[in-house]
Short mmCIF file of C-alpha atoms and ligand atoms in Angstrom, two decimals:
data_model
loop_
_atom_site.label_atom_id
_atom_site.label_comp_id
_atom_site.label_asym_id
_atom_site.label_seq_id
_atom_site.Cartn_x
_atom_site.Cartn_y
_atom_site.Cartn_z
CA UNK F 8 -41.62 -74.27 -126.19
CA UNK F 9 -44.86 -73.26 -125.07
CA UNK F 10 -44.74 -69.96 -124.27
CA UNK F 11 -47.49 -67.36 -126.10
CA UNK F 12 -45.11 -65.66 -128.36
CA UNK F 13 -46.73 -62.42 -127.80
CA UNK F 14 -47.70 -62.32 -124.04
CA UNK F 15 -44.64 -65.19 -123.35
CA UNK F 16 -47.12 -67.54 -121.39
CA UNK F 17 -47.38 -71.06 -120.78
CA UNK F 18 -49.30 -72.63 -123.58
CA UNK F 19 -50.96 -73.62 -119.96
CA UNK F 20 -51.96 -70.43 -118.88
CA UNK F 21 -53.34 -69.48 -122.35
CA UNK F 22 -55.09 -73.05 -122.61
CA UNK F 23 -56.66 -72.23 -119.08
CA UNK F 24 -57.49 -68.54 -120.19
CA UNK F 25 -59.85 -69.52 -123.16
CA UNK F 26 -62.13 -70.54 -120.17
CA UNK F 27 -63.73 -68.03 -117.65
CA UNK F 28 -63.24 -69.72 -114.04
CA UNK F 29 -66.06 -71.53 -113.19
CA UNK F 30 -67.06 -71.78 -110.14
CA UNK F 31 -67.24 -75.82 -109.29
CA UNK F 32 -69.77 -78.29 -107.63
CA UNK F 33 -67.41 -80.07 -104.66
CA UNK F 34 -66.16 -83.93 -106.38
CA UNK F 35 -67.23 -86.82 -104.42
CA UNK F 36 -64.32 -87.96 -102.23
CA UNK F 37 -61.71 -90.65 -103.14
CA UNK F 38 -58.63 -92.12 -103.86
CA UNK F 39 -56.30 -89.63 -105.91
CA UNK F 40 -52.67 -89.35 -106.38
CA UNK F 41 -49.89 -86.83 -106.36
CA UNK F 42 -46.74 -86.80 -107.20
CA UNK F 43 -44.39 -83.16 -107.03
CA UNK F 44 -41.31 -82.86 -109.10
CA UNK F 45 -38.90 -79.74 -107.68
CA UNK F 46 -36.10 -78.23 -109.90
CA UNK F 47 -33.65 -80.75 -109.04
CA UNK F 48 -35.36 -83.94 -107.20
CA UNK F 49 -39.00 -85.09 -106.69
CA UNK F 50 -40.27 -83.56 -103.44
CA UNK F 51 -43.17 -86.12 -103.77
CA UNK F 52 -43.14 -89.40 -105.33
CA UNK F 53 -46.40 -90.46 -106.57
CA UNK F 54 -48.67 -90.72 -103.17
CA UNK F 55 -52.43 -92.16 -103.20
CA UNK F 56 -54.23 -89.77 -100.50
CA UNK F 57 -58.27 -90.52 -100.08
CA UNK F 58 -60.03 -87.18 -100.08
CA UNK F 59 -62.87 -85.69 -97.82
CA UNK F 60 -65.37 -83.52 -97.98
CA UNK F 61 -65.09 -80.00 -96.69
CA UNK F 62 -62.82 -77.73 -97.07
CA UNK F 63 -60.03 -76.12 -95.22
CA UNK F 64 -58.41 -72.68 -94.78
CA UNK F 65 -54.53 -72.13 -96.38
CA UNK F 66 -54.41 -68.47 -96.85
CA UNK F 67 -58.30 -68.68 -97.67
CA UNK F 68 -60.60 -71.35 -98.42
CA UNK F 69 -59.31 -74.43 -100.08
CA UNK F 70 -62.05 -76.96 -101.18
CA UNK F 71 -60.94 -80.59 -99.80
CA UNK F 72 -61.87 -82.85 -102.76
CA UNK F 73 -59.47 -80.31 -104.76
CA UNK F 74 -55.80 -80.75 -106.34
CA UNK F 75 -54.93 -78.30 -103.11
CA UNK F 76 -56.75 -80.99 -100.75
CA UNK F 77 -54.79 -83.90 -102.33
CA UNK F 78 -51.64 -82.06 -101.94
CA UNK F 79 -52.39 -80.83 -98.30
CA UNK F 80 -52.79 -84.83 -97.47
CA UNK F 81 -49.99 -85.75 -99.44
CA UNK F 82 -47.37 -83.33 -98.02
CA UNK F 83 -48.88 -83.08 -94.38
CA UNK F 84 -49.84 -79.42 -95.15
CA UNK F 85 -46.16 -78.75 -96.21
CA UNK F 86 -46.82 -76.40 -98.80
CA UNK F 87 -48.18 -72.31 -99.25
CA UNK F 88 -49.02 -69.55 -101.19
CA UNK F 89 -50.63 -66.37 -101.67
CA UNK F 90 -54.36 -65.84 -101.85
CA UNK F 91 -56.16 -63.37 -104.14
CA UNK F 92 -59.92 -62.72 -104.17
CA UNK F 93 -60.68 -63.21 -107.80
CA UNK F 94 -58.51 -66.62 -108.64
CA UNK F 95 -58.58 -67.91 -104.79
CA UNK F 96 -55.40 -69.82 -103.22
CA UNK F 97 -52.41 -70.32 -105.49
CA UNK F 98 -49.55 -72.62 -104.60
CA UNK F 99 -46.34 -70.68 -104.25
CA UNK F 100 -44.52 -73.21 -101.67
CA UNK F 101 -43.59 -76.68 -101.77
CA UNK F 102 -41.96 -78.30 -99.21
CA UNK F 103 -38.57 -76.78 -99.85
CA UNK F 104 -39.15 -74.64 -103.02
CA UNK F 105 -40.43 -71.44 -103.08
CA UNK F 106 -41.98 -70.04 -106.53
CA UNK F 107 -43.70 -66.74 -105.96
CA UNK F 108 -46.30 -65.89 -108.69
CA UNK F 109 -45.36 -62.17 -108.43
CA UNK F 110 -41.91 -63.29 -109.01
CA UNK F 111 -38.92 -62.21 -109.38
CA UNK F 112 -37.80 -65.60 -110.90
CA UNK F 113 -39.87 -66.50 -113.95
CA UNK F 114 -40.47 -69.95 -112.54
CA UNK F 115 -43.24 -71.43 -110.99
CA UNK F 116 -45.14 -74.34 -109.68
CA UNK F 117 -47.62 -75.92 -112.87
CA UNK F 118 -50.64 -77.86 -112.05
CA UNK F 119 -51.65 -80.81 -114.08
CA UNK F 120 -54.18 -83.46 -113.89
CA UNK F 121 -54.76 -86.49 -115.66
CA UNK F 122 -51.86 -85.62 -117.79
CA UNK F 123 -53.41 -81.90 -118.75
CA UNK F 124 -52.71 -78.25 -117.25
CA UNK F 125 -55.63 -77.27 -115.35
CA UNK F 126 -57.58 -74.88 -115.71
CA UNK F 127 -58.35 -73.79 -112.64
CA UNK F 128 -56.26 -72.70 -109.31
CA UNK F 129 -54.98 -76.20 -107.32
CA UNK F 130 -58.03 -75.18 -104.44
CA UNK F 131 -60.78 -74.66 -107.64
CA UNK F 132 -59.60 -78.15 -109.44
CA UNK F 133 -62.23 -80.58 -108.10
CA UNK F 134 -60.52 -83.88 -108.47
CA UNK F 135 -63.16 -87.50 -109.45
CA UNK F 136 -61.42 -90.12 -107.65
CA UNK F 137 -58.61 -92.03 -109.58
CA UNK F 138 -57.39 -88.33 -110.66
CA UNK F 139 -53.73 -87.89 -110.89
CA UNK F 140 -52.32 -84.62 -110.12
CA UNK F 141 -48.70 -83.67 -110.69
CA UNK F 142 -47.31 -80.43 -109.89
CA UNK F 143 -43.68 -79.42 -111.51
CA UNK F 144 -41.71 -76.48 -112.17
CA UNK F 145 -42.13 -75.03 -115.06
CA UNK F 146 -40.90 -71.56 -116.45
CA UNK F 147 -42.79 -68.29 -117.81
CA UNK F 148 -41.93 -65.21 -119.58
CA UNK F 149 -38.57 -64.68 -122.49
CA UNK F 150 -36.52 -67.57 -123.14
CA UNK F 151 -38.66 -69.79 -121.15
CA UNK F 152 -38.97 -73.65 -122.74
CA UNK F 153 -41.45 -75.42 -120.27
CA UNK F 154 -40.38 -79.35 -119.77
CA UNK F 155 -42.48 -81.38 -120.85
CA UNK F 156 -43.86 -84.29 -118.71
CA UNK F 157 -42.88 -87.47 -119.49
CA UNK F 158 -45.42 -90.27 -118.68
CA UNK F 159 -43.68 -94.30 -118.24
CA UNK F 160 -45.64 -96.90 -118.48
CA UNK F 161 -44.86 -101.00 -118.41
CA UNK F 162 -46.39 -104.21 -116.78
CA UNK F 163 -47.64 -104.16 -113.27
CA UNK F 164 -45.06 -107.02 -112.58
CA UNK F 165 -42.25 -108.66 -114.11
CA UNK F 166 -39.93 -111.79 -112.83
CA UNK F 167 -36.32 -111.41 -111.92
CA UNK F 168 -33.94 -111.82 -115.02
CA UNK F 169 -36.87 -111.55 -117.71
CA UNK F 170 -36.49 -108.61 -119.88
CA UNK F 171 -39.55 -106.35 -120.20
CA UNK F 172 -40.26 -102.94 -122.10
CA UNK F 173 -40.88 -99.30 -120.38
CA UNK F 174 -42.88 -97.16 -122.73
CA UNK F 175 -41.96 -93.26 -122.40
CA UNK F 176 -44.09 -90.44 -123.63
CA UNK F 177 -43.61 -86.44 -123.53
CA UNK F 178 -46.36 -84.62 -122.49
CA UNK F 179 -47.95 -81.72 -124.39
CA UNK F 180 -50.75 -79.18 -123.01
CA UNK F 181 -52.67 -79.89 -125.59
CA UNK F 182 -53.34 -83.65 -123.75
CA UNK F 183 -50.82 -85.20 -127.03
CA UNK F 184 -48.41 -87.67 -126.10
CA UNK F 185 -45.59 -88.23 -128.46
CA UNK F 186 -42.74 -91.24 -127.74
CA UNK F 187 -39.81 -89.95 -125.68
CA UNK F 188 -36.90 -90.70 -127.34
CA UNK F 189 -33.51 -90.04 -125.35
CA UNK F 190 -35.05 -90.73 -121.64
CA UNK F 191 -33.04 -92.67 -119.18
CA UNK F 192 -34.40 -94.99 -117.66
CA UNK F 193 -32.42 -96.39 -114.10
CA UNK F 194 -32.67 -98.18 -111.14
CA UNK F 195 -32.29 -101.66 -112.93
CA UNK F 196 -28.80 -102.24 -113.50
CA UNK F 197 -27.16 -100.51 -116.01
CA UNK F 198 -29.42 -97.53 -117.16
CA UNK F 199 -31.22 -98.29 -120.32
CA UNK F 200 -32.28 -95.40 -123.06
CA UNK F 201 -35.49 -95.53 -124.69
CA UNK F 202 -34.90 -95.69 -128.07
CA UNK F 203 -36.59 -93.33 -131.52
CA UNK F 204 -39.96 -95.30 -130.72
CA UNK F 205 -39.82 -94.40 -126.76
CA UNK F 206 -39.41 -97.55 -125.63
CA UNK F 207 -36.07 -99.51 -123.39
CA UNK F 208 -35.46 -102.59 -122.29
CA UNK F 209 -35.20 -103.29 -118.53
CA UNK F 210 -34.24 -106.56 -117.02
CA UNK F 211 -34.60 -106.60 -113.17
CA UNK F 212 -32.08 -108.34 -111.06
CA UNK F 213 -34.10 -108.82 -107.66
CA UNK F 214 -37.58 -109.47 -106.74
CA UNK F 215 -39.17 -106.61 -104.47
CA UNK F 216 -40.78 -103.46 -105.74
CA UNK F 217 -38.81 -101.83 -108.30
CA UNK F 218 -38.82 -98.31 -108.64
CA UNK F 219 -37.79 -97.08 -112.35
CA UNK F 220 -36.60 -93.33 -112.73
CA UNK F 221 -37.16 -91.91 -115.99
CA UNK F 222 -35.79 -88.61 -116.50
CA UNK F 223 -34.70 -86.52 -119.91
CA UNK F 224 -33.11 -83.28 -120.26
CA UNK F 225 -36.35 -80.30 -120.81
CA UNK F 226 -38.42 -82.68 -119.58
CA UNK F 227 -40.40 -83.45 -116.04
CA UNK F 228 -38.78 -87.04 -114.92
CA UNK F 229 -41.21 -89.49 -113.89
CA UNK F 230 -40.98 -92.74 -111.86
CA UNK F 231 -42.60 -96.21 -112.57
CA UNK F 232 -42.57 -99.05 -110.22
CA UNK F 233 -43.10 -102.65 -111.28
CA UNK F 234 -43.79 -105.31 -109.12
CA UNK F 235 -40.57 -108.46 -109.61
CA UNK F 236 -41.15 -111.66 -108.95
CA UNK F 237 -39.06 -114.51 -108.06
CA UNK F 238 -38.87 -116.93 -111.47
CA UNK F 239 -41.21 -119.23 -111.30
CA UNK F 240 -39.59 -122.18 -110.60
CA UNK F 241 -38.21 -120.68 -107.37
CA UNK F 242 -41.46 -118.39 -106.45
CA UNK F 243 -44.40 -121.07 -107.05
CA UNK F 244 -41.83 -124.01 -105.55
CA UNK F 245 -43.51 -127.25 -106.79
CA UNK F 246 -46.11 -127.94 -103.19
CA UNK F 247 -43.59 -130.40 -101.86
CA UNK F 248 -45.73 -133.49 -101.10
CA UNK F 249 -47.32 -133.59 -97.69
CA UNK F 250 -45.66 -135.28 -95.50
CA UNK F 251 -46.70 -138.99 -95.03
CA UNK F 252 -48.28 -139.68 -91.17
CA UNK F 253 -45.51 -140.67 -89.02
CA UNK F 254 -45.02 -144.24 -89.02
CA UNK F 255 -46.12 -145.29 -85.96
CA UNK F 256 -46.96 -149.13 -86.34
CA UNK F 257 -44.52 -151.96 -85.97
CA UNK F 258 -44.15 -154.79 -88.15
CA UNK F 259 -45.59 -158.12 -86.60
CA UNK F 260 -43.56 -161.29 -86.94
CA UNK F 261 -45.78 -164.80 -86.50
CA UNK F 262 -43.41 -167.72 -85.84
CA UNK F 263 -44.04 -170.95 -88.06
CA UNK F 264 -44.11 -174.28 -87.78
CA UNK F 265 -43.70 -174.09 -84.04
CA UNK F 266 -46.88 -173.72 -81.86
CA UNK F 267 -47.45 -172.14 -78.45
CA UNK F 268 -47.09 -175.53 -76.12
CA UNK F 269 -45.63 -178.27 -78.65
CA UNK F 270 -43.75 -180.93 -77.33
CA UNK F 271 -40.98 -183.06 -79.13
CA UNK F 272 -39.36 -185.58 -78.59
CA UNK F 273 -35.27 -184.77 -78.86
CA UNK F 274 -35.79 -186.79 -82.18
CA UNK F 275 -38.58 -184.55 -83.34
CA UNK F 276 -37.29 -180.99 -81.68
CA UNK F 277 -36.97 -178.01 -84.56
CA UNK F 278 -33.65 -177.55 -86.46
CA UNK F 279 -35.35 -174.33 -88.37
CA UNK F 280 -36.98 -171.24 -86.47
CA UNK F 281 -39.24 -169.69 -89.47
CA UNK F 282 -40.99 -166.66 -89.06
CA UNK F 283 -42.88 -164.18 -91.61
CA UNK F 284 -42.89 -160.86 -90.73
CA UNK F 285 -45.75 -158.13 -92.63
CA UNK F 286 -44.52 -155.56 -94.53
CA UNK F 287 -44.02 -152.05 -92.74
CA UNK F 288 -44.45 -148.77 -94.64
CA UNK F 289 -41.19 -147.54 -93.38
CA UNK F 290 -39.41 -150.86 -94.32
CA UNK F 291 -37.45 -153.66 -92.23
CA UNK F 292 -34.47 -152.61 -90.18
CA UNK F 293 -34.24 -156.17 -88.29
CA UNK F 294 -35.77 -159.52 -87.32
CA UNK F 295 -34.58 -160.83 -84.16
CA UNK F 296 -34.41 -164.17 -82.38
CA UNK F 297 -34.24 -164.86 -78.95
CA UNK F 298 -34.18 -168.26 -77.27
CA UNK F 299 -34.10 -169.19 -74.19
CA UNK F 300 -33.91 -173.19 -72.34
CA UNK F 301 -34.75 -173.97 -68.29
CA UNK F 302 -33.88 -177.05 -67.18
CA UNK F 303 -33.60 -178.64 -64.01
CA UNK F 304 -29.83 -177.56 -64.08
CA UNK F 305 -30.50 -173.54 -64.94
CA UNK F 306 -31.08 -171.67 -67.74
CA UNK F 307 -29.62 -171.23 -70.77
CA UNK F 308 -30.13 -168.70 -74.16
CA UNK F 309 -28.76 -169.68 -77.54
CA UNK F 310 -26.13 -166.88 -78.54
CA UNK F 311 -26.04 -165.67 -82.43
CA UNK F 312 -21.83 -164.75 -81.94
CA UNK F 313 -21.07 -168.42 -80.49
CA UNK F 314 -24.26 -170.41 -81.80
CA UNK F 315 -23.95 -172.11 -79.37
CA UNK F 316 -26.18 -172.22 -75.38
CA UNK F 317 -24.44 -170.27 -72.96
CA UNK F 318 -25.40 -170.25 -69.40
CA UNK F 319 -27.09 -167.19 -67.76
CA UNK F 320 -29.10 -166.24 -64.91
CA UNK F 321 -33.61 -167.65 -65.93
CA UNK F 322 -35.06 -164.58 -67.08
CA UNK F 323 -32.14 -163.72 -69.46
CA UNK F 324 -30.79 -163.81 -72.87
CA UNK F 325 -30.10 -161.92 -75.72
CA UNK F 326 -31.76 -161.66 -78.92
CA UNK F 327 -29.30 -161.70 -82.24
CA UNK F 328 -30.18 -160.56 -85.64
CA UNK F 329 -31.70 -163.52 -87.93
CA UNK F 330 -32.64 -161.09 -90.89
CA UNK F 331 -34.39 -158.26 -92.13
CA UNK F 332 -36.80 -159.14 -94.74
CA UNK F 333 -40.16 -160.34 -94.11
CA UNK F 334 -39.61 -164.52 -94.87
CA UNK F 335 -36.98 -165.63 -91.81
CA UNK F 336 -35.19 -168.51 -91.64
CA UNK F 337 -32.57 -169.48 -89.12
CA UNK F 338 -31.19 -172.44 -88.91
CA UNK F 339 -30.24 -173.58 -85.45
CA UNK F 340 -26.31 -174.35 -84.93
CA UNK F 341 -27.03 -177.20 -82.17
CA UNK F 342 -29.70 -179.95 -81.87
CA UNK F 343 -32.09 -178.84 -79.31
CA UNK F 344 -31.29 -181.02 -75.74
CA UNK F 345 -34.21 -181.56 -73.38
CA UNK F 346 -35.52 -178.26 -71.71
CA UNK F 347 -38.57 -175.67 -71.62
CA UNK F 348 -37.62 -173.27 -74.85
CA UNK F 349 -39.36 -169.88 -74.61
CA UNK F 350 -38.98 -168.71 -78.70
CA UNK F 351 -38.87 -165.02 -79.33
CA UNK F 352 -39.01 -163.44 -82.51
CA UNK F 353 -39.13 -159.75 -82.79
CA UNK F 354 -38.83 -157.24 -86.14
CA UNK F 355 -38.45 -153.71 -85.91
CA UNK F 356 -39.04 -151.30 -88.54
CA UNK F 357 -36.68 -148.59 -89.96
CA UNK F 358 -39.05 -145.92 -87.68
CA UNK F 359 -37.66 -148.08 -84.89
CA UNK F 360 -41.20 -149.60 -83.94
CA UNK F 361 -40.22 -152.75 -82.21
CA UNK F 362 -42.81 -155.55 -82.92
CA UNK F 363 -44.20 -156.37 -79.29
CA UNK F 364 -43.88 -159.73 -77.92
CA UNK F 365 -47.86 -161.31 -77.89
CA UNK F 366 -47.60 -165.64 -76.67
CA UNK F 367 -48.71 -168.10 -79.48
CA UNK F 368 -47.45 -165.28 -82.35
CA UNK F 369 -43.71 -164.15 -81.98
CA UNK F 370 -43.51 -166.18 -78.38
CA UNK F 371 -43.71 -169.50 -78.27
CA UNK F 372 -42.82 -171.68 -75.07
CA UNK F 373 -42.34 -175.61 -75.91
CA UNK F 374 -40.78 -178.41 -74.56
CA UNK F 375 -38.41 -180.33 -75.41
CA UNK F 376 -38.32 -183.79 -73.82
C1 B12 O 423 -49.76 -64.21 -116.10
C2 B12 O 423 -50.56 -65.36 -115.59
C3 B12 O 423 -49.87 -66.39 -114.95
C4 B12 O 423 -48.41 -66.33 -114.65
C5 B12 O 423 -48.20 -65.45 -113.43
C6 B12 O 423 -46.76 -65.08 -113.19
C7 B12 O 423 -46.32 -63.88 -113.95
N1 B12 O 423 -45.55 -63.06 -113.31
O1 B12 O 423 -46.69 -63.64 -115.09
C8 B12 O 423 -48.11 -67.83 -114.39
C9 B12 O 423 -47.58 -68.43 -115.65
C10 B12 O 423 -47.14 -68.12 -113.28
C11 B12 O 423 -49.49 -68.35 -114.09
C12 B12 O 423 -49.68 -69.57 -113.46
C13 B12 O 423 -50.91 -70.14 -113.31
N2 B12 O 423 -52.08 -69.65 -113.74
CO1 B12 O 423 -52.30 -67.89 -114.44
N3 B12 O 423 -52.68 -66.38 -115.34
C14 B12 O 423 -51.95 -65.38 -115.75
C15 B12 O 423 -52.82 -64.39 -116.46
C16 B12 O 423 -52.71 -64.67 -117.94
C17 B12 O 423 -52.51 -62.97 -116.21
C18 B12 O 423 -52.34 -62.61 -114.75
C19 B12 O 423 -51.81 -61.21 -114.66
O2 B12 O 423 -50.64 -61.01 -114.91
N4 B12 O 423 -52.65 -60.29 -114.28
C20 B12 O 423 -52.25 -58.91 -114.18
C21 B12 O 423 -51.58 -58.61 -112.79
C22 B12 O 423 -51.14 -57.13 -112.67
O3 B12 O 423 -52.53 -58.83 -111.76
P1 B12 O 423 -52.15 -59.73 -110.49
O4 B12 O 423 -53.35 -59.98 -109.71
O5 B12 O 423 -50.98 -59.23 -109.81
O6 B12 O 423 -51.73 -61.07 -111.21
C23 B12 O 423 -51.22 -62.11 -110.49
C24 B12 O 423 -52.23 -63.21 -110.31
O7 B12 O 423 -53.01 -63.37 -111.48
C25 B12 O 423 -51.34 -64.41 -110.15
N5 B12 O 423 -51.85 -65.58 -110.81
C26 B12 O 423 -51.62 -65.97 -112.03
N6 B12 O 423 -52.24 -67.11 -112.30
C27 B12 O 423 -52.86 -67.47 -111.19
C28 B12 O 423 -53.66 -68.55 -110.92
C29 B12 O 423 -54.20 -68.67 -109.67
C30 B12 O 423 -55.06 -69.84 -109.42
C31 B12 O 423 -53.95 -67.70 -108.68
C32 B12 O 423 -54.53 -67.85 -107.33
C33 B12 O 423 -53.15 -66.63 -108.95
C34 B12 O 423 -52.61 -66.50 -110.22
O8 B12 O 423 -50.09 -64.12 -110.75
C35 B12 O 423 -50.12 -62.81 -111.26
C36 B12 O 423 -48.77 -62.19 -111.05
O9 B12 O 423 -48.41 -62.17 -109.69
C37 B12 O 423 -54.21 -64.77 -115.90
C38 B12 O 423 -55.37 -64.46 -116.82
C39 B12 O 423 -56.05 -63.16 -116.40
N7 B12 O 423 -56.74 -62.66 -117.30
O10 B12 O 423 -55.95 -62.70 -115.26
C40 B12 O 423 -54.08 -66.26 -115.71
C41 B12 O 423 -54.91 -66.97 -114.68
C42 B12 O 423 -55.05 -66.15 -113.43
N8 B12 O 423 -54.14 -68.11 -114.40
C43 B12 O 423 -54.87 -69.17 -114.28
C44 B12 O 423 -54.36 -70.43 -113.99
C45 B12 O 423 -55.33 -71.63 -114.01
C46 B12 O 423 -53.02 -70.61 -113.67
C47 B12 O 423 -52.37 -71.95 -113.21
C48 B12 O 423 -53.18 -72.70 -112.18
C49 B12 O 423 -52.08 -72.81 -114.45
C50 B12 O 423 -51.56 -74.16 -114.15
N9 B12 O 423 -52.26 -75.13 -114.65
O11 B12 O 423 -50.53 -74.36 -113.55
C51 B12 O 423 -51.02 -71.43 -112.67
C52 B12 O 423 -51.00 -71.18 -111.16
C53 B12 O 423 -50.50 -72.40 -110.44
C54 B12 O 423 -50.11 -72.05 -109.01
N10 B12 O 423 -48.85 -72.26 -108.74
O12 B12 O 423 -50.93 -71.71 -108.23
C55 B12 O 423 -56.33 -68.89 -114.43
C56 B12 O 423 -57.03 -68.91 -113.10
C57 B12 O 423 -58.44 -69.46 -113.25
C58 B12 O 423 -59.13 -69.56 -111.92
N11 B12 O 423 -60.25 -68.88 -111.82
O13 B12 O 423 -58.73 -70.24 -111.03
C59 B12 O 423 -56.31 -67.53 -115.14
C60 B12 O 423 -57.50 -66.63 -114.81
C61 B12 O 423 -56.33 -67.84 -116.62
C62 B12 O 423 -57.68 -68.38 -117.03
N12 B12 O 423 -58.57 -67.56 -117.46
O14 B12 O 423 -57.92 -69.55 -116.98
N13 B12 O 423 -50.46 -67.55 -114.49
#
């Protein structure tokens, strides 16, 4: 309770009568915060508003770098009150609740900042930047038991599913904080209730911007947001590994044993087509072999299915698979008869780059007499 037992005032009003009002040098401008807690709801969750110099006219003069200039910016100018020439503007109205200071209900809107009444009218209270300025309804006169703020605090950020601790504290005019034991503490789940020592356990269930409400009964809720994360192993994913250069290179087959022009005698003509092929970054699919005869008679090409020649228009033939590593060797199913042999031996690599055909490397032409 802090009401004056004889007078039935605020411990606020009496703290901030033990001072004369002093007339106050304008702060510089800055960042500053409000926050407004009505009877029921918060008609102003904590808001950052950067002040400016000047002042502006309510009823009369309101000093911009003041608790009244922070909550004109923070509530668009939603907000009133009466003006009176010895204690300046006072703040009757906000938003939706209306507390006149000549009553008739003993309630009324109390200024605090930095966790202390002020002593001064909300237009007098020069605010430094990083000031925080609440204003909640509190209660005067017989009977009345002003709440007392509570004040949350816990870690900037947390990760999703990791359990961390909200410290609560009341609030006493005298600038004392105390552990709030008994304050609910919601918006994670299940509610959680700080326990003798003030604190509770929250474990968050999504990653975002979590806003806590902490509220008690005869006592001004407050709201703490923490900033979840994603665990780690799903937030800081391990940099998958940059993705190689496309393969864009074919493997190169070199046929062996059998040079660009040779000529052998039927005797002397190949039984084995040998090839190496280099190694290819993206591996082997296929080696292929092609050959092809001209005689006098027509043409000719050696097929893999029958292994044996087949006629066909010069100029074609088909190539059949002899392998797919990078050491080839086919043995041919049929002595070689007298003829000009064009040899072709291709590979192509598992990025489908298809070895070109370059004479005296995968081509050879030789005759066979
Ligand atoms: C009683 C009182 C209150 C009561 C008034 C309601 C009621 N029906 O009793 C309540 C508890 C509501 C109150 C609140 C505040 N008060 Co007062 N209050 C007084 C006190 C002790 C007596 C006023 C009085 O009854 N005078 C007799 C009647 C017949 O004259 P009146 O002109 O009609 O009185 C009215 C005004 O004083 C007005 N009033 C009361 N306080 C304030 C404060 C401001 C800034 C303004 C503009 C008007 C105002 O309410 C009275 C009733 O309608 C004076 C101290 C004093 N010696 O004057 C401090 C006093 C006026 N209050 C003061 C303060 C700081 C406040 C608060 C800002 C405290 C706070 N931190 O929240 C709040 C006002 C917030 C707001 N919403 O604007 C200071 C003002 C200093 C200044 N120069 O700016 C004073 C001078 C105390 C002091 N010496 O520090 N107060």
């Amino acid at each position: 309770v802090k009401t004056f037992k004889s007078s039935g005032l605020p411990a606020a009003v009496l703290a901030a009568c033990a001072l004369a009002a002093p007339a106050t040098a304008q702060a510089a401008p800055g960042q500053v915060t409000v926050r407004v807690e009505g009877a029921a709801a918060t008609l102003q969750p904590q808001t950052t508003v950067t002040t400016a110099a000047g002042s502006f006219t309510k009823r009369g003069p309101c000093s911009a770098t003041s608790a009244g200039g922070a909550l004109e910016l923070a509530t668009g100018g939603d907000w009133d009150g009466s003006y009176s020439a010895a204690f300046g503007q006072s703040v009757e109205r906000i938003r939706t609740e209306n507390y006149p200071l000549a009553g008739p209900e003993p309630r009324y809107w109390s200024l605090w900042v930095n966790g202390r009444p002020s002593e001064l009218g909300a237009c007098s209270r020069e605010l430094d930047p990083g000031d925080e300025v609440l204003f909640f309804v509190d209660c005067y006169g017989a009977g009345c038991v002003s709440p007392a703020p509570l004040r949350a605090t816990g870690p900037a950020s947390a990760t999703v599913g990791v359990p961390f601790t909200v410290r609560v504290e009341a609030l006493a005019a005298s600038g004392a904080a105390t552990p709030a034991a008994g304050a609910t503490v919601s918006g994670a789940g299940a509610p959680a209730v700080t326990g003798a020592d003030g604190t509770a356990t929250v474990t968050p269930a999504a990653a975002g911007a979590l806003t806590l409400r902490v509220e008690r009964p005869a006592s001004v809720r407050t709201a703490l947001t923490v900033l979840v994360g994603e665990p780690a192993a799903r937030a800081v994913a391990p940099a998958r590994p940059a993705a190689p250069a496309p393969d864009r290179s074919a493997p190169a087959a070199r046929l062996l044993g059998i040079r660009e022009g040779d000529r052998f005698s039927r005797r002397r003509a190949p039984r084995v087509v040998r090839a190496r092929v280099t190694a290819d970054p993206s591996g082997l699919s296929v080696v292929k072999l092609r050959l092809t005869r001209r005689t006098a008679d027509g043409c000719a090409y050696l097929s893999g299915r029958l292994e044996r020649f087949r006629r066909a228009r010069c100029g074609r033939g088909a190539y059949f698979r002899v392998g797919s590593s990078t050491s080839v060797s086919y043995l041919l199913p049929t002595r070689l008869t007298p003829g000009r042999y064009v040899l072709d031996v291709i590979a192509v690599d598992r990025a489908g780059n298809r070895d070109p055909l370059a004479r005296g490397r995968n081509r050879v032409v030789f005759l066979v007499r």
